[in-house]
CSV table of C-alpha atoms in Angstrom, one decimal:
chain,number,residue,atom,x,y,z
M,25,UNK,CA,54.3,-170.8,-129.3
M,26,UNK,CA,52.1,-169.4,-132.0
M,27,UNK,CA,49.6,-168.0,-129.4
M,28,UNK,CA,52.4,-166.1,-127.6
M,29,UNK,CA,53.6,-164.5,-130.9
M,30,UNK,CA,49.9,-163.6,-131.6
M,31,UNK,CA,49.6,-161.9,-128.2
M,32,UNK,CA,52.7,-160.1,-128.7
M,33,UNK,CA,51.8,-158.6,-132.1
M,34,UNK,CA,48.5,-157.6,-130.8
M,35,UNK,CA,49.9,-156.0,-127.8
M,36,UNK,CA,52.5,-154.1,-130.0
M,37,UNK,CA,49.7,-153.0,-132.3
M,38,UNK,CA,47.6,-151.8,-129.3
M,39,UNK,CA,50.5,-149.8,-127.9
M,40,UNK,CA,51.0,-148.2,-131.3
M,41,UNK,CA,47.2,-147.3,-131.5
M,42,UNK,CA,47.3,-145.8,-128.1
M,43,UNK,CA,50.4,-143.9,-128.9
M,44,UNK,CA,48.8,-142.5,-132.2
M,45,UNK,CA,45.7,-141.7,-130.3
M,46,UNK,CA,47.5,-139.8,-127.5
M,47,UNK,CA,49.3,-137.8,-130.2
M,48,UNK,CA,46.5,-136.9,-132.5
M,49,UNK,CA,43.6,-136.8,-130.2
M,50,UNK,CA,43.5,-133.0,-129.7
M,51,UNK,CA,43.5,-132.5,-133.5
M,52,UNK,CA,40.6,-135.0,-134.1
M,53,UNK,CA,38.6,-133.4,-131.2
M,54,UNK,CA,39.3,-130.1,-132.7
M,55,UNK,CA,38.1,-131.0,-136.1
M,56,UNK,CA,34.9,-132.4,-134.7
M,57,UNK,CA,34.2,-129.1,-132.8
M,58,UNK,CA,34.9,-127.1,-135.9
M,59,UNK,CA,32.6,-129.3,-138.0
M,60,UNK,CA,29.8,-129.2,-135.3
M,61,UNK,CA,30.2,-125.5,-134.9
M,62,UNK,CA,30.0,-124.7,-138.6
M,63,UNK,CA,26.9,-126.8,-139.0
M,64,UNK,CA,25.3,-125.0,-135.9
M,65,UNK,CA,26.3,-121.5,-137.2
M,66,UNK,CA,24.8,-122.3,-140.6
M,67,UNK,CA,21.5,-123.8,-139.3
M,68,UNK,CA,21.0,-121.4,-136.4
M,69,UNK,CA,22.7,-118.1,-137.6
M,70,UNK,CA,23.2,-117.8,-141.3
M,71,UNK,CA,20.0,-119.4,-142.6
M,72,UNK,CA,17.8,-117.5,-140.2
M,73,UNK,CA,19.5,-114.2,-141.2
M,74,UNK,CA,19.2,-114.9,-144.9
M,75,UNK,CA,15.6,-115.8,-144.5
M,76,UNK,CA,15.0,-112.7,-142.5
M,77,UNK,CA,16.9,-110.6,-145.3
M,78,UNK,CA,14.7,-112.2,-148.0
M,79,UNK,CA,11.7,-111.4,-146.0
M,80,UNK,CA,12.7,-107.8,-145.6
M,81,UNK,CA,13.3,-107.4,-149.2
M,82,UNK,CA,10.1,-109.0,-150.2
M,83,UNK,CA,8.3,-106.6,-147.8
M,84,UNK,CA,10.1,-103.6,-149.3
M,85,UNK,CA,8.9,-104.6,-152.8
M,86,UNK,CA,5.3,-105.2,-151.5
M,87,UNK,CA,5.2,-101.6,-149.9
M,88,UNK,CA,6.6,-100.2,-153.1
M,89,UNK,CA,3.9,-101.9,-155.3
M,90,UNK,CA,1.3,-100.7,-152.8
M,91,UNK,CA,2.6,-97.1,-153.2
M,92,UNK,CA,2.4,-97.4,-157.0
M,93,UNK,CA,-1.2,-98.7,-156.8
M,94,UNK,CA,-2.0,-95.7,-154.6
M,95,UNK,CA,-0.5,-93.2,-157.0
M,96,UNK,CA,2.3,-92.3,-154.8
M,97,UNK,CA,4.5,-92.4,-157.8
M,98,UNK,CA,7.9,-90.6,-156.2
M,99,UNK,CA,7.8,-92.7,-153.3
M,100,UNK,CA,7.3,-96.0,-155.2
M,101,UNK,CA,10.1,-95.0,-157.7
M,102,UNK,CA,12.5,-94.3,-154.9
M,103,UNK,CA,11.7,-97.7,-153.1
M,104,UNK,CA,12.0,-99.4,-156.5
M,105,UNK,CA,15.3,-97.9,-157.1
M,106,UNK,CA,16.7,-98.9,-153.8
M,107,UNK,CA,15.7,-102.6,-154.5
M,108,UNK,CA,17.4,-102.4,-157.8
M,109,UNK,CA,20.7,-100.9,-156.4
M,110,UNK,CA,20.7,-103.7,-153.8
M,111,UNK,CA,21.4,-106.2,-156.7
M,112,UNK,CA,19.3,-109.1,-155.5
M,113,UNK,CA,17.0,-111.6,-157.1
M,114,UNK,CA,14.2,-109.1,-156.9
M,115,UNK,CA,16.1,-106.4,-158.7
M,116,UNK,CA,14.9,-107.3,-162.2
M,117,UNK,CA,11.3,-107.5,-161.0
M,118,UNK,CA,11.6,-104.0,-159.3
M,119,UNK,CA,13.0,-102.6,-162.6
M,120,UNK,CA,9.8,-103.7,-164.4
M,121,UNK,CA,7.8,-102.0,-161.6
M,122,UNK,CA,9.9,-98.8,-161.8
M,123,UNK,CA,9.4,-98.7,-165.7
M,124,UNK,CA,5.7,-98.9,-165.1
M,125,UNK,CA,6.0,-96.2,-162.6
M,126,UNK,CA,8.0,-94.0,-165.0
M,127,UNK,CA,5.3,-94.5,-167.8
M,128,UNK,CA,2.0,-94.1,-165.8
M,129,UNK,CA,3.2,-91.7,-163.1
M,130,UNK,CA,5.8,-89.6,-164.9
M,131,UNK,CA,5.0,-89.9,-168.5
M,132,UNK,CA,8.5,-90.7,-169.3
M,133,UNK,CA,8.8,-93.7,-171.6
M,134,UNK,CA,12.3,-93.0,-172.5
M,135,UNK,CA,13.4,-93.3,-168.8
M,136,UNK,CA,11.3,-96.5,-168.7
M,137,UNK,CA,13.2,-97.9,-171.6
M,138,UNK,CA,16.5,-97.2,-170.1
M,139,UNK,CA,15.4,-98.8,-166.9
M,140,UNK,CA,14.4,-101.9,-168.6
M,141,UNK,CA,17.6,-102.0,-170.7
M,142,UNK,CA,19.7,-101.8,-167.5
M,143,UNK,CA,18.4,-105.2,-166.4
M,144,UNK,CA,17.8,-106.7,-169.9
M,145,UNK,CA,19.9,-109.5,-170.9
M,146,UNK,CA,19.5,-112.3,-173.4
M,147,UNK,CA,21.4,-114.9,-171.2
M,148,UNK,CA,19.4,-113.9,-168.0
M,149,UNK,CA,16.2,-115.2,-166.5
M,150,UNK,CA,12.7,-114.4,-167.4
M,151,UNK,CA,12.6,-110.9,-166.0
M,152,UNK,CA,15.8,-110.1,-167.8
M,153,UNK,CA,14.7,-111.4,-171.0
M,154,UNK,CA,11.4,-109.8,-170.8
M,155,UNK,CA,13.1,-106.5,-169.9
M,156,UNK,CA,15.1,-106.7,-173.1
M,157,UNK,CA,11.9,-107.2,-175.1
M,158,UNK,CA,10.0,-104.4,-173.5
M,159,UNK,CA,12.9,-101.9,-173.9
M,160,UNK,CA,12.9,-102.8,-177.6
M,161,UNK,CA,9.2,-102.2,-177.8
M,162,UNK,CA,9.6,-98.6,-176.2
M,163,UNK,CA,12.6,-97.9,-178.5
M,164,UNK,CA,11.3,-99.4,-181.7
M,165,UNK,CA,9.9,-96.2,-183.3
M,166,UNK,CA,13.1,-94.4,-183.1
M,167,UNK,CA,15.2,-97.4,-184.4
M,168,UNK,CA,16.0,-98.6,-187.9
M,169,UNK,CA,15.1,-102.3,-188.6
M,170,UNK,CA,18.6,-103.3,-188.4
M,171,UNK,CA,19.1,-101.5,-184.9
M,172,UNK,CA,16.0,-103.2,-183.6
M,173,UNK,CA,17.2,-106.6,-184.7
M,174,UNK,CA,20.5,-106.0,-183.0
M,175,UNK,CA,18.9,-104.8,-179.9
M,176,UNK,CA,16.8,-108.0,-179.7
M,177,UNK,CA,19.9,-110.3,-180.2
M,178,UNK,CA,19.0,-113.9,-180.6
M,179,UNK,CA,15.6,-113.5,-179.0
M,180,UNK,CA,13.6,-113.6,-182.3
M,181,UNK,CA,15.2,-117.0,-183.2
M,182,UNK,CA,13.9,-118.7,-180.1
M,183,UNK,CA,11.0,-121.2,-180.2
M,184,UNK,CA,9.4,-119.6,-177.0
M,185,UNK,CA,6.6,-117.1,-176.4
M,186,UNK,CA,9.0,-114.5,-175.9
M,187,UNK,CA,10.6,-115.3,-179.1
M,188,UNK,CA,7.2,-115.0,-180.9
M,189,UNK,CA,6.7,-111.7,-179.5
M,190,UNK,CA,10.1,-110.6,-180.6
M,191,UNK,CA,9.3,-111.8,-184.1
M,192,UNK,CA,6.1,-109.9,-184.1
M,193,UNK,CA,8.0,-106.6,-183.2
M,194,UNK,CA,10.3,-107.2,-186.0
M,195,UNK,CA,7.5,-108.0,-188.5
M,196,UNK,CA,5.8,-104.9,-187.4
M,197,UNK,CA,8.8,-102.7,-187.9
M,198,UNK,CA,9.4,-104.4,-191.4
M,199,UNK,CA,5.7,-103.3,-192.3
M,200,UNK,CA,6.4,-99.8,-191.1
M,201,UNK,CA,9.5,-99.3,-193.1
M,202,UNK,CA,7.8,-100.8,-196.3
M,203,UNK,CA,9.3,-104.1,-196.4
M,204,UNK,CA,6.0,-105.7,-197.1
M,205,UNK,CA,7.4,-109.1,-198.3
M,206,UNK,CA,9.2,-109.8,-195.1
M,207,UNK,CA,6.4,-108.5,-193.0
M,208,UNK,CA,3.8,-110.8,-194.6
M,209,UNK,CA,6.3,-113.8,-194.5
M,210,UNK,CA,7.0,-113.3,-190.6
M,211,UNK,CA,3.3,-112.7,-189.8
M,212,UNK,CA,2.3,-115.8,-191.8
M,213,UNK,CA,5.0,-117.7,-189.7
M,214,UNK,CA,3.4,-116.4,-186.5
M,215,UNK,CA,-0.1,-117.4,-187.7
M,216,UNK,CA,1.0,-121.0,-187.4
M,217,UNK,CA,3.5,-120.7,-184.6
M,218,UNK,CA,2.7,-123.3,-181.8
M,219,UNK,CA,4.7,-121.2,-179.4
M,220,UNK,CA,2.9,-117.9,-180.0
M,221,UNK,CA,0.4,-116.6,-177.5
M,222,UNK,CA,-3.0,-116.3,-178.7
M,223,UNK,CA,-2.9,-112.6,-178.8
M,224,UNK,CA,0.1,-112.5,-181.2
M,225,UNK,CA,-1.5,-115.0,-183.6
M,226,UNK,CA,-4.7,-112.9,-183.6
M,227,UNK,CA,-2.7,-109.7,-184.4
M,228,UNK,CA,-0.8,-111.6,-187.1
M,229,UNK,CA,-4.0,-112.6,-188.9
M,230,UNK,CA,-5.3,-108.9,-188.6
M,231,UNK,CA,-1.8,-107.8,-190.1
M,232,UNK,CA,-2.1,-110.2,-193.0
M,233,UNK,CA,-5.6,-109.1,-193.9
M,234,UNK,CA,-4.5,-105.3,-193.7
M,235,UNK,CA,-1.2,-105.5,-195.5
M,236,UNK,CA,-1.0,-105.3,-199.3
M,237,UNK,CA,0.1,-108.4,-201.4
M,238,UNK,CA,3.9,-108.3,-201.8
M,239,UNK,CA,4.8,-107.5,-205.3
M,240,UNK,CA,5.9,-110.5,-207.3
M,241,UNK,CA,9.6,-110.8,-207.8
M,242,UNK,CA,9.7,-113.7,-210.1
M,243,UNK,CA,7.2,-112.7,-212.8
M,244,UNK,CA,7.6,-114.6,-216.1
M,245,UNK,CA,9.0,-112.4,-218.8
M,246,UNK,CA,6.6,-112.5,-221.7
M,247,UNK,CA,7.9,-114.4,-224.9
M,248,UNK,CA,8.7,-112.1,-227.7
M,249,UNK,CA,6.1,-111.9,-230.3
M,250,UNK,CA,6.8,-113.9,-233.4
M,251,UNK,CA,7.6,-111.9,-236.4
M,252,UNK,CA,5.0,-112.1,-239.1
M,253,UNK,CA,6.0,-113.8,-242.3
M,254,UNK,CA,5.7,-111.3,-245.3
M,255,UNK,CA,3.1,-112.6,-247.9
M,256,UNK,CA,4.6,-114.0,-250.9
M,257,UNK,CA,4.5,-111.8,-254.0
M,258,UNK,CA,2.1,-113.2,-256.7
M,259,UNK,CA,4.1,-114.7,-259.6
M,260,UNK,CA,4.0,-113.0,-262.9
M,261,UNK,CA,2.2,-114.9,-265.7
M,262,UNK,CA,3.0,-114.3,-269.3
M,263,UNK,CA,0.4,-113.1,-271.6
């Protein structure tokens, strides 16, 4: 009897499974087709298109750099601008090349500073952060010390090579405006900064040798001179 009930249960389960499969089979097949189609489109259409687009942008940048090296400044500038406007990962690098073109070929450092500032960002990648620093270099002479520090943001506080270069710029500006104490303090820190490039350390040593010593701010006040005790008058003696 037990075998009969078992066979009946298995027969019922099989019928239910067959019924479920007949009902949902088209949707299962459809899902599989969509999944396979998505993978195929990604592998054979989207990836090749993206790779081709990257290759085309890289070629555009290469041709623009070649035009710059050959002295074709207008052509190079227009090509770099087009890459910047495309807003891709190559755009910040193209901005650096455009700034170089504006300085070398057009003698316009102000335009170069604005180009670099347009891509400069403290939160960005290396090219964005370098753009911020280079823009500050180009504008430093026309800025106050406070304005320069505001433009650099938190970059001078970083323990990186770019941070050391930003501190060097602030120290140089402090020396230029007469804040010798701060300039010496910052240059002395750069002299022993493990993250500072060799050139920064060398320039810091030269600056320290050239700058006058900072005036002492905590000189001891000389003690007041003791008042002289008047000499005692001679006693009168009777004759």
